[in-house]
Every structure is written in structure tokens, then in C-alpha cells.
Amino acid sequence: VLNTTSYISLNKGWNLVSLTLKNKTLGDDKNITISQGWNLIGYSSETELGVEDAFYTPDGEAMETWDLAVAAGDVYGYAAYYDSASATASARKYKYTASASLDMDSSDFVEDKGYWIYSNTAGTLTMAGVGGSVEGETFDYDDLIVKNATGEYAITDVDGIGKMITAVKYWDGTRFQDLDEWSAKNNISSFEGIFVKSSQDNITLIRRG
């Protein structure tokens, strides 16, 4: 079992990220349940995955390659992620991961990124050989650490960090919900995308194993 620590750079405004958890052997496949409509997922593997190694299985049907699923109209042609790394807010934007034939920003899923995927059908997204979290394992929101130039602080220490993190949200399949130490959902699963709002540039969100 791998015990990985995530160090995720955040800039002012919204950041779409995924927190790495303890992974199984990297040879294992990861299966993610997909609903009809918009799905917010995370990519939490140390191994970069090309879209050609992602497969989609519509409920009750056979597994398809990503390109075949797109051609059949089962899923939309690309996954969108938010690039918050640019130095200026005006340069930050959504980018797109798709098959190389579509000539978009990337043909790989990247560690610690969150992704929007639109599906016309319910089904299962299979990411081949990337590993997955230990069954049933999640990471508590209030165990997250935030780091800036002056030190490290618990994400719930709103006085000590000067409220560097002002909101954390997840997608419940229908709408955004707040994720905090008081919410019914106080944990984050592997391969789940979350939105984190920062009040300043150049801070780091840390998830320790």
C-alpha cells in the first residue's frame, strides 16, 4: 500500500483539485460510477493516464474505449479541468483533456486534478492500471493542512490562517454542497473532485497520510 502525501498549489479564487489517498497496487483498475449528466471526479493516481486507457461501460452494455463511447454519443468528447496555476487571475481558465485526435490541451489525466465529465448515459468509467483507495477509506476535511510563507495551519484554524481557505465544495450529482467540519459529509474519497476557494495566491493545501 502506498502512503502518499499531496502538496497542491493554490492561487486566489477557485481551484479544482483531487486529494490523493493511500492507493492499492498501481496495477489495479479504478472503476468510477458515472451518472447521466455532469459528474465531478478526481484523478488521484501517481501514474499519468492517457485517455486511450480510459474505458466506459454504459449500464447494461459492453465496455467501450473512450473514443468509441464518444463516437456512440454515450459521453461528451472531453473532460474539463480548471488550470489555476497561472500567475494572473485573467490567465486562469478551463482546459480540456481528450484523445489526441481532438487536439486539445492534454491527452492525459494528471494527478491531483479534478475533472468535469458529461455523460448522456449512466455507467462506469474504468481507469486502467492506476490503483485506487483502500476500500472504504476516506480523508477527513478537518485533517487538511494549509501552508503559506509564515507556516502551516489546520484548515479549520480560521484565526491562524487568516481564513486562507474560504470555502470547499463538492458536487452531489445535482448541486454543489459545502464540505466542512460541520457538514454531514466530513470526508473526501479518492478520485473525487472538490472545489477549494483561496483568499490569496501561492498557498499549499497538504494532505498527509
PDB file of C-alpha atoms in Angstrom:
ATOM      1  CA  VAL A   1       0.000   0.000   0.000  1.00  0.00           C
ATOM      2  CA  LEU A   2       1.362   3.392  -0.953  1.00  0.00           C
ATOM      3  CA  ASN A   3       1.165   6.190   1.586  1.00  0.00           C
ATOM      4  CA  THR A   4       1.277   9.379  -0.428  1.00  0.00           C
ATOM      5  CA  THR A   5       1.255  12.979   0.730  1.00  0.00           C
ATOM      6  CA  SER A   6      -0.368  15.562  -1.534  1.00  0.00           C
ATOM      7  CA  TYR A   7       1.064  19.062  -1.884  1.00  0.00           C
ATOM      8  CA  ILE A   8      -1.356  21.046  -4.037  1.00  0.00           C
ATOM      9  CA  SER A   9      -0.541  24.621  -5.030  1.00  0.00           C
ATOM     10  CA  LEU A  10      -3.479  27.035  -4.842  1.00  0.00           C
ATOM     11  CA  ASN A  11      -3.962  30.522  -6.201  1.00  0.00           C
ATOM     12  CA  LYS A  12      -6.531  33.138  -5.266  1.00  0.00           C
ATOM     13  CA  GLY A  13     -10.055  32.168  -6.258  1.00  0.00           C
ATOM     14  CA  TRP A  14     -11.471  28.727  -7.024  1.00  0.00           C
ATOM     15  CA  ASN A  15      -9.189  25.729  -7.507  1.00  0.00           C
ATOM     16  CA  LEU A  16     -10.479  22.352  -8.738  1.00  0.00           C
ATOM     17  CA  VAL A  17      -8.390  19.592  -7.163  1.00  0.00           C
ATOM     18  CA  SER A  18      -8.293  15.956  -6.109  1.00  0.00           C
ATOM     19  CA  LEU A  19      -6.655  14.699  -2.912  1.00  0.00           C
ATOM     20  CA  THR A  20      -4.523  11.587  -3.211  1.00  0.00           C
ATOM     21  CA  LEU A  21      -5.266   8.863  -0.675  1.00  0.00           C
ATOM     22  CA  LYS A  22      -3.449   5.653   0.172  1.00  0.00           C
ATOM     23  CA  ASN A  23      -3.500   3.662  -3.055  1.00  0.00           C
ATOM     24  CA  LYS A  24      -3.634  -0.021  -3.805  1.00  0.00           C
ATOM     25  CA  THR A  25      -1.102  -1.602  -6.143  1.00  0.00           C
ATOM     26  CA  LEU A  26      -0.847   0.681  -9.156  1.00  0.00           C
ATOM     27  CA  GLY A  27      -1.722  -2.225 -11.465  1.00  0.00           C
ATOM     28  CA  ASP A  28      -5.315  -2.233 -10.209  1.00  0.00           C
ATOM     29  CA  ASP A  29      -8.073  -0.645 -12.260  1.00  0.00           C
ATOM     30  CA  LYS A  30     -10.221   2.110 -10.772  1.00  0.00           C
ATOM     31  CA  ASN A  31     -13.952   1.985 -11.508  1.00  0.00           C
ATOM     32  CA  ILE A  32     -15.946   5.188 -11.006  1.00  0.00           C
ATOM     33  CA  THR A  33     -19.742   5.275 -11.102  1.00  0.00           C
ATOM     34  CA  ILE A  34     -20.991   7.831 -13.630  1.00  0.00           C
ATOM     35  CA  SER A  35     -24.460   9.380 -13.550  1.00  0.00           C
ATOM     36  CA  GLN A  36     -26.336  10.768 -16.517  1.00  0.00           C
ATOM     37  CA  GLY A  37     -25.456  14.455 -16.737  1.00  0.00           C
ATOM     38  CA  TRP A  38     -22.478  16.227 -15.161  1.00  0.00           C
ATOM     39  CA  ASN A  39     -20.015  14.295 -12.991  1.00  0.00           C
ATOM     40  CA  LEU A  40     -17.190  15.824 -10.948  1.00  0.00           C
ATOM     41  CA  ILE A  41     -14.409  13.304 -10.458  1.00  0.00           C
ATOM     42  CA  GLY A  42     -10.820  13.498  -9.275  1.00  0.00           C
ATOM     43  CA  TYR A  43      -7.672  11.914 -10.601  1.00  0.00           C
ATOM     44  CA  SER A  44      -5.597  10.744  -7.641  1.00  0.00           C
ATOM     45  CA  SER A  45      -3.018   8.348  -9.051  1.00  0.00           C
ATOM     46  CA  GLU A  46       0.741   8.802  -9.183  1.00  0.00           C
ATOM     47  CA  THR A  47       0.568   7.298 -12.681  1.00  0.00           C
ATOM     48  CA  GLU A  48      -0.418   9.565 -15.560  1.00  0.00           C
ATOM     49  CA  LEU A  49      -3.211   8.029 -17.601  1.00  0.00           C
ATOM     50  CA  GLY A  50      -3.836   8.682 -21.263  1.00  0.00           C
ATOM     51  CA  VAL A  51      -7.429   8.992 -22.398  1.00  0.00           C
ATOM     52  CA  GLU A  52      -6.826   5.944 -24.590  1.00  0.00           C
ATOM     53  CA  ASP A  53      -6.518   3.914 -21.358  1.00  0.00           C
ATOM     54  CA  ALA A  54      -9.888   5.084 -20.041  1.00  0.00           C
ATOM     55  CA  PHE A  55     -12.916   2.922 -20.821  1.00  0.00           C
ATOM     56  CA  TYR A  56     -16.642   3.489 -20.450  1.00  0.00           C
ATOM     57  CA  THR A  57     -19.384   0.938 -19.845  1.00  0.00           C
ATOM     58  CA  PRO A  58     -22.967   2.191 -20.243  1.00  0.00           C
ATOM     59  CA  ASP A  59     -25.303   0.410 -17.811  1.00  0.00           C
ATOM     60  CA  GLY A  60     -26.343  -2.937 -19.267  1.00  0.00           C
ATOM     61  CA  GLU A  61     -23.965  -2.714 -22.232  1.00  0.00           C
ATOM     62  CA  ALA A  62     -20.435  -3.728 -23.163  1.00  0.00           C
ATOM     63  CA  MET A  63     -17.278  -1.819 -22.242  1.00  0.00           C
ATOM     64  CA  GLU A  64     -16.105   0.706 -24.839  1.00  0.00           C
ATOM     65  CA  THR A  65     -12.913   2.627 -25.365  1.00  0.00           C
ATOM     66  CA  TRP A  66     -13.260   6.334 -24.590  1.00  0.00           C
ATOM     67  CA  ASP A  67     -13.170   7.195 -28.310  1.00  0.00           C
ATOM     68  CA  LEU A  68     -15.868   4.641 -29.120  1.00  0.00           C
ATOM     69  CA  ALA A  69     -18.017   5.917 -26.251  1.00  0.00           C
ATOM     70  CA  VAL A  70     -17.662   9.443 -27.625  1.00  0.00           C
ATOM     71  CA  ALA A  71     -18.470   8.299 -31.168  1.00  0.00           C
ATOM     72  CA  ALA A  72     -21.554   6.454 -29.887  1.00  0.00           C
ATOM     73  CA  GLY A  73     -22.776   9.571 -28.074  1.00  0.00           C
ATOM     74  CA  ASP A  74     -22.557   7.935 -24.641  1.00  0.00           C
ATOM     75  CA  VAL A  75     -20.154  10.525 -23.193  1.00  0.00           C
ATOM     76  CA  TYR A  76     -19.063  14.012 -24.215  1.00  0.00           C
ATOM     77  CA  GLY A  77     -15.804  14.300 -26.117  1.00  0.00           C
ATOM     78  CA  TYR A  78     -13.555  15.654 -23.394  1.00  0.00           C
ATOM     79  CA  ALA A  79     -13.024  16.072 -19.667  1.00  0.00           C
ATOM     80  CA  ALA A  80     -12.622  19.644 -18.418  1.00  0.00           C
ATOM     81  CA  TYR A  81     -10.253  20.690 -15.650  1.00  0.00           C
ATOM     82  CA  TYR A  82      -9.528  24.114 -14.199  1.00  0.00           C
ATOM     83  CA  ASP A  83      -5.982  25.384 -14.542  1.00  0.00           C
ATOM     84  CA  SER A  84      -5.412  27.733 -11.602  1.00  0.00           C
ATOM     85  CA  ALA A  85      -1.609  27.735 -11.874  1.00  0.00           C
ATOM     86  CA  SER A  86      -1.205  30.911 -13.925  1.00  0.00           C
ATOM     87  CA  ALA A  87       0.267  33.898 -12.122  1.00  0.00           C
ATOM     88  CA  THR A  88      -2.594  36.208 -13.043  1.00  0.00           C
ATOM     89  CA  ALA A  89      -6.285  35.563 -12.486  1.00  0.00           C
ATOM     90  CA  SER A  90      -7.113  36.621 -16.043  1.00  0.00           C
ATOM     91  CA  ALA A  91      -4.960  33.794 -17.408  1.00  0.00           C
ATOM     92  CA  ARG A  92      -6.637  31.064 -15.361  1.00  0.00           C
ATOM     93  CA  LYS A  93      -9.153  29.059 -17.327  1.00  0.00           C
ATOM     94  CA  TYR A  94     -10.712  25.690 -18.012  1.00  0.00           C
ATOM     95  CA  LYS A  95      -8.638  23.330 -20.127  1.00  0.00           C
ATOM     96  CA  TYR A  96      -9.611  20.071 -21.769  1.00  0.00           C
ATOM     97  CA  THR A  97      -8.313  16.530 -21.704  1.00  0.00           C
ATOM     98  CA  ALA A  98      -9.317  14.495 -24.737  1.00  0.00           C
ATOM     99  CA  SER A  99      -7.995  11.982 -27.219  1.00  0.00           C
ATOM    100  CA  ALA A 100      -5.005  13.269 -29.163  1.00  0.00           C
ATOM    101  CA  SER A 101      -7.110  13.279 -32.343  1.00  0.00           C
ATOM    102  CA  LEU A 102      -9.201  16.138 -30.924  1.00  0.00           C
ATOM    103  CA  ASP A 103      -6.044  18.269 -30.456  1.00  0.00           C
ATOM    104  CA  MET A 104      -6.984  19.835 -27.121  1.00  0.00           C
ATOM    105  CA  ASP A 105      -4.860  20.881 -24.138  1.00  0.00           C
ATOM    106  CA  SER A 106      -3.875  17.422 -22.954  1.00  0.00           C
ATOM    107  CA  SER A 107      -4.397  13.745 -23.718  1.00  0.00           C
ATOM    108  CA  ASP A 108      -3.557  12.638 -20.154  1.00  0.00           C
ATOM    109  CA  PHE A 109      -5.296  12.741 -16.796  1.00  0.00           C
ATOM    110  CA  VAL A 110      -2.974  14.437 -14.279  1.00  0.00           C
ATOM    111  CA  GLU A 111      -2.523  13.721 -10.555  1.00  0.00           C
ATOM    112  CA  ASP A 112      -4.395  15.951  -8.107  1.00  0.00           C
ATOM    113  CA  LYS A 113      -6.661  17.475 -10.771  1.00  0.00           C
ATOM    114  CA  GLY A 114     -10.445  17.487 -10.640  1.00  0.00           C
ATOM    115  CA  TYR A 115     -12.382  16.863 -13.860  1.00  0.00           C
ATOM    116  CA  TRP A 116     -15.865  17.552 -15.190  1.00  0.00           C
ATOM    117  CA  ILE A 117     -17.260  14.759 -17.369  1.00  0.00           C
ATOM    118  CA  TYR A 118     -20.641  14.954 -19.081  1.00  0.00           C
ATOM    119  CA  SER A 119     -22.366  11.654 -19.842  1.00  0.00           C
ATOM    120  CA  ASN A 120     -25.539  11.042 -21.797  1.00  0.00           C
ATOM    121  CA  THR A 121     -25.936   7.692 -20.036  1.00  0.00           C
ATOM    122  CA  ALA A 122     -25.352   6.231 -16.596  1.00  0.00           C
ATOM    123  CA  GLY A 123     -22.464   3.794 -16.464  1.00  0.00           C
ATOM    124  CA  THR A 124     -18.941   3.109 -15.216  1.00  0.00           C
ATOM    125  CA  LEU A 125     -15.688   4.873 -16.066  1.00  0.00           C
ATOM    126  CA  THR A 126     -12.754   2.467 -15.817  1.00  0.00           C
ATOM    127  CA  MET A 127      -9.237   3.852 -15.499  1.00  0.00           C
ATOM    128  CA  ALA A 128      -6.846   1.028 -16.279  1.00  0.00           C
ATOM    129  CA  GLY A 129      -3.862   0.306 -14.061  1.00  0.00           C
ATOM    130  CA  VAL A 130      -3.949   3.415 -11.880  1.00  0.00           C
ATOM    131  CA  GLY A 131      -4.722   1.895  -8.478  1.00  0.00           C
ATOM    132  CA  GLY A 132      -7.398   3.061  -6.086  1.00  0.00           C
ATOM    133  CA  SER A 133      -8.024   3.917  -2.469  1.00  0.00           C
ATOM    134  CA  VAL A 134      -8.188   1.218   0.150  1.00  0.00           C
ATOM    135  CA  GLU A 135     -11.805   0.059   0.285  1.00  0.00           C
ATOM    136  CA  GLY A 136     -13.918   2.345   2.445  1.00  0.00           C
ATOM    137  CA  GLU A 137     -11.068   4.766   3.106  1.00  0.00           C
ATOM    138  CA  THR A 138     -11.727   8.488   3.102  1.00  0.00           C
ATOM    139  CA  PHE A 139      -9.854  11.530   4.361  1.00  0.00           C
ATOM    140  CA  ASP A 140     -11.372  13.873   6.926  1.00  0.00           C
ATOM    141  CA  TYR A 141     -11.782  17.510   5.917  1.00  0.00           C
ATOM    142  CA  ASP A 142     -10.508  18.797   9.249  1.00  0.00           C
ATOM    143  CA  ASP A 143      -7.214  16.892   8.871  1.00  0.00           C
ATOM    144  CA  LEU A 144      -6.187  19.057   5.917  1.00  0.00           C
ATOM    145  CA  ILE A 145      -3.272  21.472   6.355  1.00  0.00           C
ATOM    146  CA  VAL A 146      -2.772  24.849   4.681  1.00  0.00           C
ATOM    147  CA  LYS A 147       0.720  26.325   4.251  1.00  0.00           C
ATOM    148  CA  ASN A 148       1.832  29.833   3.367  1.00  0.00           C
ATOM    149  CA  ALA A 149       5.080  31.778   3.833  1.00  0.00           C
ATOM    150  CA  THR A 150       4.558  32.053   7.596  1.00  0.00           C
ATOM    151  CA  GLY A 151       3.865  28.414   8.438  1.00  0.00           C
ATOM    152  CA  GLU A 152       1.406  25.521   8.417  1.00  0.00           C
ATOM    153  CA  TYR A 153      -2.117  25.686   9.845  1.00  0.00           C
ATOM    154  CA  ALA A 154      -5.100  23.384  10.176  1.00  0.00           C
ATOM    155  CA  ILE A 155      -7.736  24.171   7.567  1.00  0.00           C
ATOM    156  CA  THR A 156     -10.228  24.748  10.412  1.00  0.00           C
ATOM    157  CA  ASP A 157      -7.927  27.257  12.183  1.00  0.00           C
ATOM    158  CA  VAL A 158      -9.655  30.310  10.725  1.00  0.00           C
ATOM    159  CA  ASP A 159      -7.808  32.718  13.019  1.00  0.00           C
ATOM    160  CA  GLY A 160      -4.338  31.302  12.497  1.00  0.00           C
ATOM    161  CA  ILE A 161      -4.519  31.126   8.718  1.00  0.00           C
ATOM    162  CA  GLY A 162      -6.289  34.448   8.271  1.00  0.00           C
ATOM    163  CA  LYS A 163      -9.057  32.489   6.586  1.00  0.00           C
ATOM    164  CA  MET A 164      -6.876  31.473   3.637  1.00  0.00           C
ATOM    165  CA  ILE A 165      -9.438  28.847   2.615  1.00  0.00           C
ATOM    166  CA  THR A 166     -12.874  30.452   2.469  1.00  0.00           C
ATOM    167  CA  ALA A 167     -14.923  27.563   1.026  1.00  0.00           C
ATOM    168  CA  VAL A 168     -14.669  23.918  -0.011  1.00  0.00           C
ATOM    169  CA  LYS A 169     -17.437  22.420  -2.163  1.00  0.00           C
ATOM    170  CA  TYR A 170     -18.269  19.048  -3.679  1.00  0.00           C
ATOM    171  CA  TRP A 171     -20.819  18.020  -6.315  1.00  0.00           C
ATOM    172  CA  ASP A 172     -23.564  15.676  -5.118  1.00  0.00           C
ATOM    173  CA  GLY A 173     -24.734  14.875  -8.642  1.00  0.00           C
ATOM    174  CA  THR A 174     -27.316  17.658  -8.681  1.00  0.00           C
ATOM    175  CA  ARG A 175     -25.840  20.705  -6.965  1.00  0.00           C
ATOM    176  CA  PHE A 176     -22.819  21.992  -5.081  1.00  0.00           C
ATOM    177  CA  GLN A 177     -22.684  21.334  -1.356  1.00  0.00           C
ATOM    178  CA  ASP A 178     -20.378  22.786   1.292  1.00  0.00           C
ATOM    179  CA  LEU A 179     -17.733  20.488   2.740  1.00  0.00           C
ATOM    180  CA  ASP A 180     -16.567  21.438   6.223  1.00  0.00           C
ATOM    181  CA  GLU A 181     -16.141  20.052   9.716  1.00  0.00           C
ATOM    182  CA  TRP A 182     -19.834  20.696  10.493  1.00  0.00           C
ATOM    183  CA  SER A 183     -21.330  19.152   7.375  1.00  0.00           C
ATOM    184  CA  ALA A 184     -22.900  15.733   7.139  1.00  0.00           C
ATOM    185  CA  LYS A 185     -20.149  14.907   4.659  1.00  0.00           C
ATOM    186  CA  ASN A 186     -16.883  15.495   6.516  1.00  0.00           C
ATOM    187  CA  ASN A 187     -14.713  13.298   4.336  1.00  0.00           C
ATOM    188  CA  ILE A 188     -13.247  13.132   0.857  1.00  0.00           C
ATOM    189  CA  SER A 189     -12.949   9.955  -1.159  1.00  0.00           C
ATOM    190  CA  SER A 190     -10.172   9.017  -3.542  1.00  0.00           C
ATOM    191  CA  PHE A 191     -10.869  10.032  -7.156  1.00  0.00           C
ATOM    192  CA  GLU A 192     -13.338  12.708  -6.032  1.00  0.00           C
ATOM    193  CA  GLY A 193     -13.014  16.253  -7.318  1.00  0.00           C
ATOM    194  CA  ILE A 194     -13.511  19.182  -4.935  1.00  0.00           C
ATOM    195  CA  PHE A 195     -13.533  22.961  -5.378  1.00  0.00           C
ATOM    196  CA  VAL A 196     -11.324  24.895  -2.932  1.00  0.00           C
ATOM    197  CA  LYS A 197     -11.572  28.699  -2.714  1.00  0.00           C
ATOM    198  CA  SER A 198      -8.443  30.551  -1.621  1.00  0.00           C
ATOM    199  CA  SER A 199      -8.263  34.143  -0.428  1.00  0.00           C
ATOM    200  CA  GLN A 200      -4.676  34.558  -1.608  1.00  0.00           C
ATOM    201  CA  ASP A 201      -2.094  33.388  -4.120  1.00  0.00           C
ATOM    202  CA  ASN A 202       0.750  30.923  -3.599  1.00  0.00           C
ATOM    203  CA  ILE A 203      -0.503  28.768  -0.754  1.00  0.00           C
ATOM    204  CA  THR A 204      -0.302  24.999  -0.468  1.00  0.00           C
ATOM    205  CA  LEU A 205      -3.011  22.508   0.512  1.00  0.00           C
ATOM    206  CA  ILE A 206      -1.446  19.476   2.200  1.00  0.00           C
ATOM    207  CA  ARG A 207      -2.940  16.025   2.701  1.00  0.00           C
ATOM    208  CA  ARG A 208      -0.682  13.841   4.853  1.00  0.00           C
ATOM    209  CA  GLY A 209      -1.146  10.081   5.101  1.00  0.00           C
TER     210      GLY A 209
END
